[in-house]
C-alpha cells in the first residue's frame, strides 16, 4: 500500500509541478511591460545623460522614449487582458496567482506608461528646467548634506530631551495623587493642543521679550522640539506603563520595593520595550517637523534640509531645490522607517526575550 | 484557638469595602509562629482580599493588622520595610518577564535589602536549589513551565527570609499535572517550620499540611479548627454545605 510521504515539498518542486506555460508567460508579460516603462523613465535618461537639462529634455522627447513607453503600455495591456481572462481557467492555485500577478503588473504598466506618455508630450522643457535640474542640485550637494546633518541633529536633540521629559511626565501622569497627575496632564494637553509653529515662535520671542532670556534660534528650536516631543512621548510612555499587568507592580511592592522602585525595576523596563515602535514613529514625524525652524533666523551653516532648499530657491528661483529637499528627507527617513519595521518585527517574534511569552521554548 | 502570645500576624475587626461592596465583615484572626493556616471557602468569600490586606496590598477600610507587635495599619508604619518580612506568592506567579529566574530573586535583595551583588547571587542560587530549579537560574520566565515559574516565585519570596509567607491560590492557574511539584515545595517549607497562611482549594494539602483550617463565607470566618475535623465533621451548616460540594 502506498504511504504518502510526509515531506514538505520544496518551493522549487511545487513551482515546477503547479505552474503552466500559459501562467508563467502571463506573469512574464506583465512584468515585462512594467520593466519597459521603468527602463524608459530611469535607464534612458541615465544612459543618455540626465544633465544638463537640455540633454534630459532631448531624451524625454526622443522617439526612443515614446517608443519604449508605447511598447510597455501595449505589453502591459495584453498581459492585463489575457491575465484577467485566463486567471479563472488556470488548473492550479499557483498558476492562477501567476496569471493574476501578470494582469496586475500589466495594469500598472498601462497606468504609469500612459501618464509618462502624456507627460513627455507636454511642456517637458519647462518642467525639467523647473524641477529636474540635476546639475544645479548636484552643485549644492554639500549644502544638502549639511542640511541633512542639521535636520538629524535637531531631531535627535529634540527627541533626547523629549524622551527624558516624557518619561518623567508619564510617571507623574500615572500617579494616584490627583495633585501630581493634574499638572502633568495640563502640560501634555497644552503642548498637544497648540501648533508647534506657535510654540517655536512664542518660546523664541516670548522668552526674549518677557524674561530677557536670549537663546539662539538653534538652541530654542532644540528646546522647543524637546518640550513638544515630551508631551507626545509622555502619552506613549503612560500607555505603555498602564499596559503592564497590575500583578507586576504588586509583586514588586510585595517584595518591599517603594512605588518608584517598582516602576523603575519592574514596570518601566517592560513598558519601554512595548512602546519602542510608537516612539520611533514619533521620531520620524519630528524629523520632518524640524523644517519649522525656518521661521527663526538661522545662520547659513545651521540650515537644515528645508531651509537649505528654500534659501537656494529664493536666490536662484529654481524649484528643483525643493525636489532635492524631498530627496534629502527620503534619504534620512526611509532607513529609519525600515529600522522601525525591523525592531517591531524583532519585538513581535519575541527574539528580545522579554515581551510577554518567549516563543522559543528551552528544554524542560 | 491559638494563644495570643507568639502570634506573628493578628487581625482585629478587619473590614474591607470596595465601593458599596462589603467584602470583609469583621475578621479576627491570629497566626502563630511556625503555624500553617489554610483558608478555604467559596469564590467571592473574601479569602484573597483577606490575604492581600495582611501585607496591605489592599488597604483595610477599618480594623487593625498587627505584625509581631507593630500596628502596620498605622499611618506611620513603614510598609516597605514590613513587606520585606511578609512574603507573598500569587496565583498568576507575577514573575518579572524581562529578568532571568536568578535576577527575579536577586532584584529585591539588591535594591531593597541593599545586599552586595555576589551575596545576593549566592542566596538566590541557594533558594533556587531549594525549590529544585538550580539549573534554571539563567532561564527567562517565558521559557519555564507554569509549575517552574511558581517555584521561582516561591524562591523569590523565600530569599528575603520572611517571617511569614502568604500563598494566594498558588496552584489555581496551573495545569493539573504541574500542581503537585508546587505543593511538594510548600509541604517541605511547612516541615522546615515556615509560618504560612495559605488560601487554597487543595483540600488534600490542607488536611495533610495544615495545622488549622479557616472556613470563610460571605466576608466572615464561619468556622475554624483542625483540618481533619472541618473536613470530616464540620459543625456549621454552611461549612457542611461547602465541604459536601468540594470533597
Coordinates of C-alpha atoms in Angstrom, one line a residue:
Chain A
X1 CA 0.0 0.0 0.0
X2 CA 1.4 3.4 -0.9
X3 CA 2.1 5.6 2.1
X4 CA 2.1 9.3 1.5
X5 CA 5.5 10.7 2.3
X6 CA 5.1 13.4 4.9
X7 CA 7.8 15.7 3.4
X8 CA 7.2 19.3 2.8
X9 CA 7.8 19.8 -0.9
X10 CA 10.4 22.5 -1.7
X11 CA 9.3 25.7 -3.3
X12 CA 11.0 24.8 -6.5
X13 CA 9.3 21.4 -6.7
X14 CA 6.0 23.0 -6.1
X15 CA 6.7 25.7 -8.7
X16 CA 7.6 23.1 -11.3
X17 CA 4.6 21.0 -10.6
X18 CA 1.9 23.6 -10.4
X19 CA 2.8 26.4 -12.9
X20 CA 1.8 26.1 -16.5
X21 CA 3.4 27.6 -19.6
X22 CA 0.5 29.9 -20.0
X23 CA 0.6 31.2 -16.5
X24 CA 4.3 31.8 -16.5
X25 CA 4.0 33.6 -19.8
X26 CA 1.3 35.9 -18.4
X27 CA 3.4 36.8 -15.4
X28 CA 6.4 37.5 -17.5
X29 CA 4.4 39.6 -19.9
X30 CA 3.1 41.8 -17.1
X31 CA 6.5 42.1 -15.5
X32 CA 8.0 42.9 -18.9
X33 CA 5.5 45.7 -19.6
X34 CA 6.4 47.4 -16.3
X35 CA 10.1 46.8 -16.9
X36 CA 9.8 48.6 -20.3
X37 CA 8.2 51.6 -18.5
X38 CA 10.9 51.6 -15.9
X39 CA 13.7 51.4 -18.5
X40 CA 12.1 54.4 -20.3
X41 CA 12.0 56.6 -17.3
X42 CA 15.1 55.6 -15.4
X43 CA 17.6 53.9 -17.7
X44 CA 17.3 56.0 -20.8
X45 CA 17.9 59.4 -19.1
X46 CA 20.8 57.8 -17.1
X47 CA 22.4 56.4 -20.2
X48 CA 22.0 59.5 -22.4
X49 CA 22.8 61.9 -19.6
X50 CA 20.3 63.5 -17.2
X51 CA 22.4 66.7 -17.1
X52 CA 22.3 69.4 -18.3
X53 CA 18.6 70.0 -18.6
X54 CA 18.8 70.3 -22.4
X55 CA 20.1 66.7 -22.7
X56 CA 17.4 65.4 -20.4
X57 CA 14.7 67.2 -22.4
X58 CA 16.1 65.8 -25.6
X59 CA 15.9 62.2 -24.2
X60 CA 12.4 62.7 -22.8
X61 CA 11.2 64.0 -26.2
X62 CA 13.0 61.4 -28.3
X63 CA 11.2 58.8 -30.4
X64 CA 13.0 56.1 -28.5
X65 CA 11.4 57.3 -25.3
X66 CA 7.9 57.3 -26.8
X67 CA 8.5 54.0 -28.5
X68 CA 9.6 52.2 -25.3
X69 CA 6.7 53.7 -23.4
X70 CA 4.2 52.7 -26.1
X71 CA 5.7 49.2 -26.1
X72 CA 5.4 49.0 -22.3
X73 CA 1.8 50.1 -22.4
X74 CA 1.0 47.6 -25.2
X75 CA 2.7 44.7 -23.5
X76 CA 1.0 45.6 -20.2
X77 CA -2.4 45.8 -21.8
X78 CA -2.0 42.4 -23.4
X79 CA -0.9 40.9 -20.0
X80 CA -3.7 42.7 -18.2
X81 CA -6.5 41.5 -20.5
X82 CA -5.1 37.9 -21.0
X83 CA -4.4 37.5 -17.3
X84 CA -7.9 38.8 -16.5
X85 CA -9.5 36.2 -18.8
X86 CA -7.0 33.4 -18.1
X87 CA -6.9 33.6 -14.3
X88 CA -10.2 31.7 -13.9
X89 CA -9.2 28.9 -16.2
X90 CA -5.8 28.0 -14.7
X91 CA -5.6 24.4 -13.4
X92 CA -3.8 25.1 -10.1
X93 CA -3.8 27.8 -7.4
X94 CA -0.2 28.8 -8.1
X95 CA -0.9 29.1 -11.8
X96 CA -3.9 31.3 -11.0
X97 CA -1.8 33.5 -8.7
X98 CA 0.8 33.9 -11.6
X99 CA -1.9 34.9 -14.0
X100 CA -3.3 37.4 -11.6
X101 CA 0.2 38.8 -10.9
X102 CA 0.7 39.2 -14.7
X103 CA -2.6 41.0 -15.0
X104 CA -1.9 43.4 -12.1
X105 CA 1.6 44.2 -13.2
X106 CA 0.3 44.8 -16.7
X107 CA -2.3 47.2 -15.4
X108 CA 0.4 49.1 -13.5
X109 CA 2.5 49.3 -16.7
X110 CA -0.5 50.7 -18.6
X111 CA -1.2 53.3 -15.9
X112 CA 2.3 54.5 -15.4
X113 CA 3.2 54.3 -19.1
X114 CA 0.2 56.3 -20.1
X115 CA 0.9 59.0 -17.5
X116 CA 4.5 59.2 -18.7
X117 CA 3.5 59.3 -22.4
X118 CA 1.2 62.2 -21.7
X119 CA 4.0 63.9 -19.7
X120 CA 6.7 63.6 -22.4
X121 CA 4.3 65.1 -25.0
X122 CA 3.6 68.1 -22.7
X123 CA 5.9 71.1 -21.9
X124 CA 8.8 68.9 -20.9
X125 CA 11.3 71.6 -21.3
X126 CA 9.6 73.9 -18.8
X127 CA 9.0 71.1 -16.3
X128 CA 12.6 69.8 -16.5
X129 CA 14.1 73.2 -16.1
X130 CA 12.0 73.9 -13.0
X131 CA 12.1 70.5 -11.2
X132 CA 14.7 68.2 -12.7
X133 CA 17.7 70.4 -12.9
X134 CA 20.0 67.7 -11.5
X135 CA 23.1 69.8 -12.5
X136 CA 22.0 72.6 -10.1
X137 CA 21.1 70.1 -7.4
X138 CA 24.5 68.4 -7.7
X139 CA 26.3 71.7 -7.4
X140 CA 24.8 72.2 -4.0
X141 CA 25.1 68.6 -2.8
X142 CA 27.3 69.8 0.1
X143 CA 24.6 72.2 1.3
X144 CA 22.0 69.5 1.3
X145 CA 24.4 67.1 3.1
X146 CA 25.0 69.8 5.7
X147 CA 21.2 70.3 5.8
X148 CA 20.6 66.6 6.4
X149 CA 23.1 66.7 9.2
X150 CA 21.4 69.6 10.9
X151 CA 18.0 68.1 10.4
X152 CA 19.1 64.9 12.1
X153 CA 20.9 66.9 14.8
X154 CA 17.8 69.0 15.6
X155 CA 15.6 65.9 15.6
X156 CA 17.9 63.8 17.8
X157 CA 18.4 66.7 20.3
X158 CA 14.6 67.2 20.5
X159 CA 13.9 63.5 20.8
X160 CA 16.6 63.1 23.5
X161 CA 15.1 65.9 25.6
X162 CA 11.6 64.7 24.8
X163 CA 12.2 61.1 26.0
X164 CA 13.6 62.2 29.3
X165 CA 10.8 64.7 29.8
X166 CA 8.2 62.3 28.5
X167 CA 9.2 59.6 30.9
X168 CA 9.1 62.0 33.9
X169 CA 5.7 63.3 32.8
X170 CA 4.4 59.8 32.3
X171 CA 5.4 58.8 35.8
X172 CA 3.6 61.9 37.2
X173 CA 0.6 61.2 35.0
X174 CA 0.3 57.6 36.3
X175 CA 0.4 58.8 40.0
X176 CA -2.7 58.0 42.1
X177 CA -2.5 61.5 43.5
X178 CA -4.5 64.0 41.5
X179 CA -2.3 66.9 42.6
X180 CA 0.7 65.2 40.9
X181 CA -1.3 64.0 37.9
X182 CA -3.1 67.2 37.1
X183 CA -0.1 69.4 36.2
X184 CA 1.4 66.7 34.1
X185 CA -2.0 66.3 32.2
X186 CA -2.2 70.1 31.8
X187 CA 1.3 70.2 30.3
X188 CA 0.7 67.3 27.9
X189 CA -2.6 68.7 26.8
X190 CA -1.3 72.2 26.3
X191 CA 1.6 71.1 24.1
X192 CA -0.6 68.7 22.1
X193 CA -3.3 71.3 21.6
X194 CA -1.2 74.2 20.3
X195 CA 0.7 74.1 16.9
X196 CA 4.4 73.5 17.0
X197 CA 5.0 76.6 14.9
X198 CA 3.3 78.7 17.5
X199 CA 5.3 77.1 20.3
X200 CA 8.5 77.8 18.4
X201 CA 7.8 81.5 17.9
X202 CA 6.3 82.0 21.3
X203 CA 9.3 80.5 23.1
X204 CA 11.8 82.3 20.9
X205 CA 10.3 85.8 21.1
X206 CA 8.4 85.3 24.3
X207 CA 11.4 84.3 26.4
X208 CA 13.4 87.2 24.9
X209 CA 10.8 89.9 25.5
X210 CA 9.2 88.6 28.7
X211 CA 12.1 87.3 30.6
X212 CA 15.1 88.8 28.8
X213 CA 16.4 85.4 28.0
X214 CA 18.0 85.5 24.6
X215 CA 18.6 82.0 23.3
X216 CA 20.0 81.4 19.9
X217 CA 17.5 80.2 17.3
X218 CA 19.1 76.8 17.2
X219 CA 19.0 76.2 21.0
X220 CA 15.4 77.5 21.1
X221 CA 14.5 75.1 18.3
X222 CA 16.0 72.0 20.0
X223 CA 14.4 73.0 23.4
X224 CA 11.0 73.5 21.8
X225 CA 11.2 70.3 19.9
X226 CA 12.1 68.6 23.2
X227 CA 9.2 70.2 25.1
X228 CA 6.8 69.3 22.3
X229 CA 8.0 65.7 21.8
X230 CA 8.0 65.3 25.6
X231 CA 4.2 65.8 25.6
X232 CA 3.7 63.1 22.9
X233 CA 6.3 60.8 24.4
X234 CA 4.6 61.2 27.8
X235 CA 1.3 59.8 26.3
X236 CA 3.2 56.9 24.7
X237 CA 5.0 56.0 27.9
X238 CA 1.8 56.4 30.0
X239 CA 0.0 54.0 27.7
X240 CA 3.0 51.6 28.0
X241 CA 3.1 51.8 31.8
X242 CA -0.7 51.2 32.0
X243 CA -0.5 48.2 29.7
X244 CA 1.7 46.3 32.1
X245 CA -0.3 43.9 34.2
X246 CA -1.1 45.1 37.7
X247 CA 0.4 42.0 39.2
X248 CA 3.9 43.2 38.2
X249 CA 3.6 46.3 40.4
X250 CA 2.0 44.2 43.2
X251 CA 4.8 41.6 43.0
X252 CA 7.4 44.3 43.3
X253 CA 5.6 46.1 46.1
X254 CA 5.1 42.8 47.9
X255 CA 8.9 42.4 47.9
X256 CA 9.3 45.7 49.8
X257 CA 10.0 48.0 46.8
X258 CA 8.8 51.5 47.0
X259 CA 6.3 52.7 44.3
X260 CA 9.1 54.4 42.4
X261 CA 11.4 51.3 42.7
X262 CA 8.6 49.1 41.5
X263 CA 8.2 51.4 38.4
X264 CA 11.9 51.5 37.8
X265 CA 12.8 47.9 38.1
X266 CA 9.6 46.0 37.2
X267 CA 7.2 48.1 35.2
X268 CA 9.2 50.7 33.1
X269 CA 11.7 48.2 31.6
X270 CA 8.8 46.2 30.2
X271 CA 6.8 49.3 29.2
X272 CA 9.7 50.8 27.3
X273 CA 10.1 47.7 25.2
X274 CA 6.5 47.8 24.3
X275 CA 6.5 51.4 23.2
X276 CA 9.6 51.4 21.0
X277 CA 7.7 51.3 17.7
X278 CA 5.4 54.2 18.5
X279 CA 8.3 56.2 19.9
X280 CA 10.3 55.7 16.7
X281 CA 7.2 56.7 14.7
X282 CA 7.2 60.0 16.8
X283 CA 10.8 60.5 15.9
X284 CA 10.2 60.2 12.2
X285 CA 7.4 62.8 12.5
X286 CA 9.8 65.1 14.4
X287 CA 12.4 64.8 11.6
X288 CA 10.0 66.4 9.2
X289 CA 8.7 69.0 11.8
X290 CA 12.3 70.3 12.2
X291 CA 11.6 72.2 8.9
X292 CA 9.6 74.7 11.0
X293 CA 12.8 76.3 12.2
X294 CA 12.6 78.3 9.0
X295 CA 10.5 80.9 10.9
X296 CA 13.5 81.6 13.2
X297 CA 16.7 83.2 11.9
X298 CA 19.3 80.6 11.3
X299 CA 22.9 81.2 10.0
X300 CA 23.9 79.6 6.8
X301 CA 25.8 76.7 8.5
X302 CA 22.7 76.0 10.6
X303 CA 20.4 75.5 7.7
X304 CA 18.5 72.2 7.8
X305 CA 17.2 70.4 4.7
X306 CA 14.1 72.5 4.2
X307 CA 15.8 75.9 5.0
X308 CA 18.6 75.0 2.7
X309 CA 16.3 74.2 -0.2
X310 CA 14.2 77.2 0.4
X311 CA 17.2 79.6 0.5
X312 CA 18.7 78.2 -2.7
X313 CA 15.3 78.7 -4.3
X314 CA 15.0 82.2 -3.1
X315 CA 18.4 83.0 -4.6
X316 CA 18.0 81.2 -7.9
X317 CA 14.2 80.8 -8.3
X318 CA 15.0 77.2 -9.4
X319 CA 12.3 75.0 -7.7
X320 CA 14.5 72.0 -8.4
X321 CA 16.0 72.6 -5.0
X322 CA 12.7 71.6 -3.4
X323 CA 12.9 68.3 -5.2
X324 CA 16.4 67.9 -3.8
X325 CA 14.9 68.7 -0.3
X326 CA 12.4 65.9 -0.7
X327 CA 15.1 63.5 -1.8
X328 CA 17.1 64.6 1.3
X329 CA 14.2 63.8 3.6
X330 CA 13.7 60.4 1.9
X331 CA 17.3 59.6 2.3
X332 CA 17.2 60.4 6.1
X333 CA 13.8 58.9 7.0
X334 CA 13.4 55.8 4.8
X335 CA 16.3 53.9 6.5
X336 CA 14.7 54.9 9.9
X337 CA 11.3 53.6 8.8
X338 CA 13.0 50.4 7.8
X339 CA 14.6 50.2 11.2
X340 CA 11.3 50.8 12.9
X341 CA 9.8 47.8 11.0
X342 CA 12.8 45.6 11.8
X343 CA 12.6 46.5 15.6
X344 CA 8.8 45.9 15.6
X345 CA 9.4 42.5 13.9
X346 CA 12.0 41.5 16.4
X347 CA 9.8 42.6 19.3
X348 CA 6.9 40.7 18.0
X349 CA 8.8 37.5 17.3
X350 CA 10.0 37.6 20.9
X351 CA 13.6 37.4 20.0
X352 CA 14.5 40.1 22.5
X353 CA 13.4 37.5 25.1
X354 CA 11.2 39.9 27.1
X355 CA 7.9 40.8 25.6
X356 CA 5.3 38.6 27.1
X357 CA 6.0 35.0 26.2
X358 CA 9.1 33.8 24.5
X359 CA 8.1 31.5 21.7
X360 CA 11.3 29.6 21.6
X361 CA 11.0 27.1 24.4
X362 CA 14.1 26.0 26.2
X363 CA 14.5 22.3 27.2
X364 CA 12.3 21.4 30.1
Chain B
X1 CA -7.8 28.7 69.5
X2 CA -4.2 29.9 69.1
X3 CA -2.8 31.6 72.1
X4 CA -2.3 35.3 71.5
X5 CA 1.3 35.3 72.6
X6 CA 3.8 34.4 69.8
X7 CA 1.4 35.5 67.1
X8 CA 3.2 36.8 64.1
X9 CA 0.1 38.1 62.4
X10 CA -3.0 39.3 64.2
X11 CA -6.1 40.8 62.6
X12 CA -8.6 42.7 64.6
X13 CA -12.0 43.7 63.4
X14 CA -10.9 43.9 59.8
X15 CA -13.5 45.4 57.3
X16 CA -13.0 46.0 53.6
X17 CA -15.3 47.8 51.3
X18 CA -14.9 48.0 47.6
X19 CA -17.2 51.0 46.9
X20 CA -20.6 49.7 48.0
X21 CA -19.4 46.1 48.2
X22 CA -18.7 44.9 51.7
X23 CA -16.1 42.2 51.2
X24 CA -14.7 41.6 54.7
X25 CA -17.1 41.9 57.5
X26 CA -15.1 42.0 60.7
X27 CA -12.3 39.4 60.6
X28 CA -10.4 38.4 63.7
X29 CA -7.6 36.0 63.1
X30 CA -4.1 35.2 64.6
X31 CA -1.3 33.2 63.0
X32 CA 1.2 31.8 65.5
X33 CA 4.9 31.3 64.7
X34 CA 5.5 28.1 62.7
X35 CA 1.8 27.6 62.1
X36 CA 0.3 26.7 58.8
X37 CA -3.2 28.1 58.4
X38 CA -5.2 27.1 55.4
X39 CA -8.1 29.4 54.4
X40 CA -10.8 27.8 52.3
X41 CA -14.2 28.9 51.1
X42 CA -16.4 29.5 48.1
X43 CA -15.1 32.0 45.5
X44 CA -16.1 35.6 46.3
X45 CA -16.0 34.8 50.0
X46 CA -13.1 37.3 50.6
X47 CA -10.2 34.9 51.1
X48 CA -7.8 36.6 48.7
X49 CA -8.8 40.1 49.9
X50 CA -8.1 39.0 53.4
X51 CA -4.7 37.8 52.4
X52 CA -3.9 40.9 50.5
X53 CA -5.0 43.0 53.5
X54 CA -2.3 41.4 55.6
X55 CA 0.6 42.9 53.7
X56 CA -1.5 45.9 52.8
X57 CA -1.6 45.4 49.1
X58 CA -5.2 46.2 49.8
X59 CA -5.8 48.8 52.5
X60 CA -8.4 47.6 55.0
X61 CA -11.3 50.1 55.4
X62 CA -11.2 49.6 59.2
X63 CA -9.6 47.4 61.7
X64 CA -6.0 46.7 62.7
X65 CA -3.3 44.4 61.3
X66 CA -0.6 43.5 63.8
X67 CA 2.7 42.2 62.5
X68 CA 4.5 40.9 65.6
X69 CA 3.9 43.8 68.0
X70 CA 3.6 46.5 65.4
X71 CA 0.3 48.1 64.2
X72 CA 1.1 48.1 60.4
X73 CA -2.2 49.8 59.6
X74 CA -1.0 52.9 61.5
X75 CA -0.2 55.9 59.3
X76 CA 3.4 55.9 60.4
X77 CA 4.1 52.2 59.6
X78 CA 6.9 51.7 57.2
X79 CA 5.1 49.4 54.8
X80 CA 8.1 48.8 52.5
X81 CA 10.1 47.6 55.5
X82 CA 7.2 45.5 56.8
X83 CA 6.7 43.8 53.4
X84 CA 10.3 42.6 53.4
X85 CA 9.2 40.3 56.3
X86 CA 6.0 39.1 54.8
X87 CA 6.5 37.1 51.6
X88 CA 3.6 36.7 49.1
X89 CA 3.2 34.3 46.2
X90 CA 0.4 35.0 43.7
X91 CA -2.0 32.9 41.7
X92 CA -0.5 34.3 38.4
X93 CA 3.1 34.0 39.5
X94 CA 3.8 37.6 38.5
X95 CA 7.5 36.9 37.8
X96 CA 9.3 39.8 36.0
X97 CA 9.4 38.5 32.4
X98 CA 12.4 40.7 31.4
X99 CA 14.5 39.1 34.1
X100 CA 16.0 35.7 34.4
X101 CA 14.9 33.3 37.2
X102 CA 18.1 34.3 39.1
X103 CA 17.5 38.1 38.6
X104 CA 13.9 37.7 39.7
X105 CA 15.2 36.5 43.0
X106 CA 18.2 38.9 43.4
X107 CA 16.5 42.1 42.4
X108 CA 14.8 42.8 45.8
X109 CA 17.9 41.6 47.7
X110 CA 20.0 44.1 45.9
X111 CA 17.6 47.0 45.6
X112 CA 15.6 46.7 48.8
X113 CA 17.9 45.0 51.2
X114 CA 20.9 46.7 49.6
X115 CA 23.0 43.5 49.5
X116 CA 26.2 43.3 47.5
X117 CA 25.7 41.6 44.2
X118 CA 27.7 38.4 44.9
X119 CA 25.9 37.9 48.2
X120 CA 22.5 38.3 46.6
X121 CA 23.5 35.9 43.9
X122 CA 24.7 33.3 46.4
X123 CA 21.3 33.5 48.3
X124 CA 19.4 33.3 45.1
X125 CA 21.3 30.3 43.9
X126 CA 20.6 28.6 47.2
X127 CA 16.9 29.4 47.2
X128 CA 16.5 28.2 43.5
X129 CA 18.2 25.0 44.5
X130 CA 15.8 24.8 47.5
X131 CA 12.8 24.7 45.1
X132 CA 14.7 22.3 42.7
X133 CA 15.5 24.8 40.0
X134 CA 19.2 25.4 40.4
X135 CA 19.8 24.6 36.7
X136 CA 17.1 27.1 35.5
X137 CA 18.8 30.1 37.0
X138 CA 19.5 31.7 33.6
X139 CA 16.2 30.9 32.0
X140 CA 13.6 33.6 31.4
X141 CA 10.1 33.1 32.9
X142 CA 8.7 32.6 29.3
X143 CA 11.0 29.6 28.9
X144 CA 9.7 27.9 32.1
X145 CA 6.6 25.8 32.7
X146 CA 3.9 27.2 35.0
X147 CA 5.0 24.9 37.8
X148 CA 8.6 26.0 37.4
X149 CA 7.6 29.7 37.3
X150 CA 5.6 29.3 40.5
X151 CA 8.5 27.7 42.2
X152 CA 10.8 30.6 41.1
X153 CA 8.1 32.9 42.7
X154 CA 8.3 30.9 45.9
X155 CA 12.1 31.2 45.9
X156 CA 11.8 34.9 45.2
X157 CA 9.7 35.3 48.4
X158 CA 11.9 33.0 50.5
X159 CA 15.1 34.8 49.6
X160 CA 14.0 37.8 51.6
X161 CA 14.0 35.5 54.8
X162 CA 10.4 36.4 55.6
X163 CA 8.8 35.7 59.0
X164 CA 5.7 34.6 57.2
X165 CA 4.7 33.7 53.7
X166 CA 1.2 34.3 52.2
X167 CA 0.1 32.0 49.4
X168 CA -2.8 33.2 47.3
X169 CA -4.3 30.3 45.4
X170 CA -0.9 29.5 44.0
X171 CA -1.9 26.3 42.2
X172 CA -5.1 27.5 40.7
X173 CA -3.6 28.8 37.4
X174 CA -1.6 25.6 36.9
X175 CA -2.2 22.7 34.6
X176 CA -3.3 19.7 36.7
X177 CA 0.0 17.8 36.2
X178 CA 2.0 20.7 37.5
X179 CA 0.2 21.2 40.7
X180 CA 2.0 18.6 42.7
X181 CA 5.5 19.9 42.3
X182 CA 4.4 23.2 43.8
X183 CA 2.5 21.6 46.6
X184 CA 5.6 19.5 47.4
X185 CA 7.7 22.6 47.7
X186 CA 5.2 24.1 50.1
X187 CA 5.0 21.0 52.1
X188 CA 8.7 20.9 52.6
X189 CA 8.6 24.6 53.7
X190 CA 6.0 23.8 56.3
X191 CA 8.1 20.9 57.6
X192 CA 11.0 23.3 57.9
X193 CA 8.9 25.4 60.2
X194 CA 7.9 28.3 58.0
X195 CA 4.9 30.2 59.1
X196 CA 2.4 30.1 56.3
X197 CA -1.1 31.5 55.5
X198 CA -2.4 29.6 52.6
X199 CA -5.6 30.4 50.6
X200 CA -6.3 27.2 48.7
X201 CA -8.7 24.9 47.1
X202 CA -6.4 21.9 47.6
X203 CA -8.2 20.1 50.4
X204 CA -5.7 17.2 50.4
X205 CA -2.9 19.7 51.0
X206 CA -4.8 21.4 53.8
X207 CA -5.6 18.1 55.5
X208 CA -2.0 16.9 55.3
X209 CA 0.0 20.0 55.9
X210 CA -2.3 22.5 57.6
X211 CA -2.3 23.0 61.4
X212 CA -5.5 24.8 61.3
X213 CA -8.3 25.3 58.7
X214 CA -10.3 28.5 58.4
X215 CA -13.6 28.4 56.5
X216 CA -14.7 31.8 55.1
X217 CA -18.0 32.6 53.5
X218 CA -19.5 36.0 52.6
X219 CA -16.8 38.0 54.3
X220 CA -16.8 36.3 57.7
X221 CA -14.9 33.4 59.3
X222 CA -17.7 30.9 59.7
X223 CA -15.7 28.1 61.4
X224 CA -12.1 27.2 62.2
X225 CA -10.3 24.3 63.7
X226 CA -8.1 21.3 62.9
X227 CA -8.4 20.4 59.2
X228 CA -9.4 16.8 59.8
X229 CA -12.3 18.0 62.0
X230 CA -13.5 20.6 59.5
X231 CA -13.3 18.2 56.6
X232 CA -15.0 15.3 58.2
X233 CA -17.2 16.7 60.9
X234 CA -18.0 20.4 60.3
X235 CA -20.4 21.9 62.8
X236 CA -21.8 24.8 60.9
X237 CA -24.3 24.1 58.2
X238 CA -22.6 26.5 55.7
X239 CA -19.3 24.6 56.2
X240 CA -21.1 21.4 55.8
X241 CA -22.7 22.5 52.5
X242 CA -19.3 23.7 51.2
X243 CA -17.4 20.6 52.2
X244 CA -20.0 18.3 50.6
X245 CA -19.5 20.2 47.3
X246 CA -15.7 20.1 47.2
X247 CA -15.0 16.7 48.7

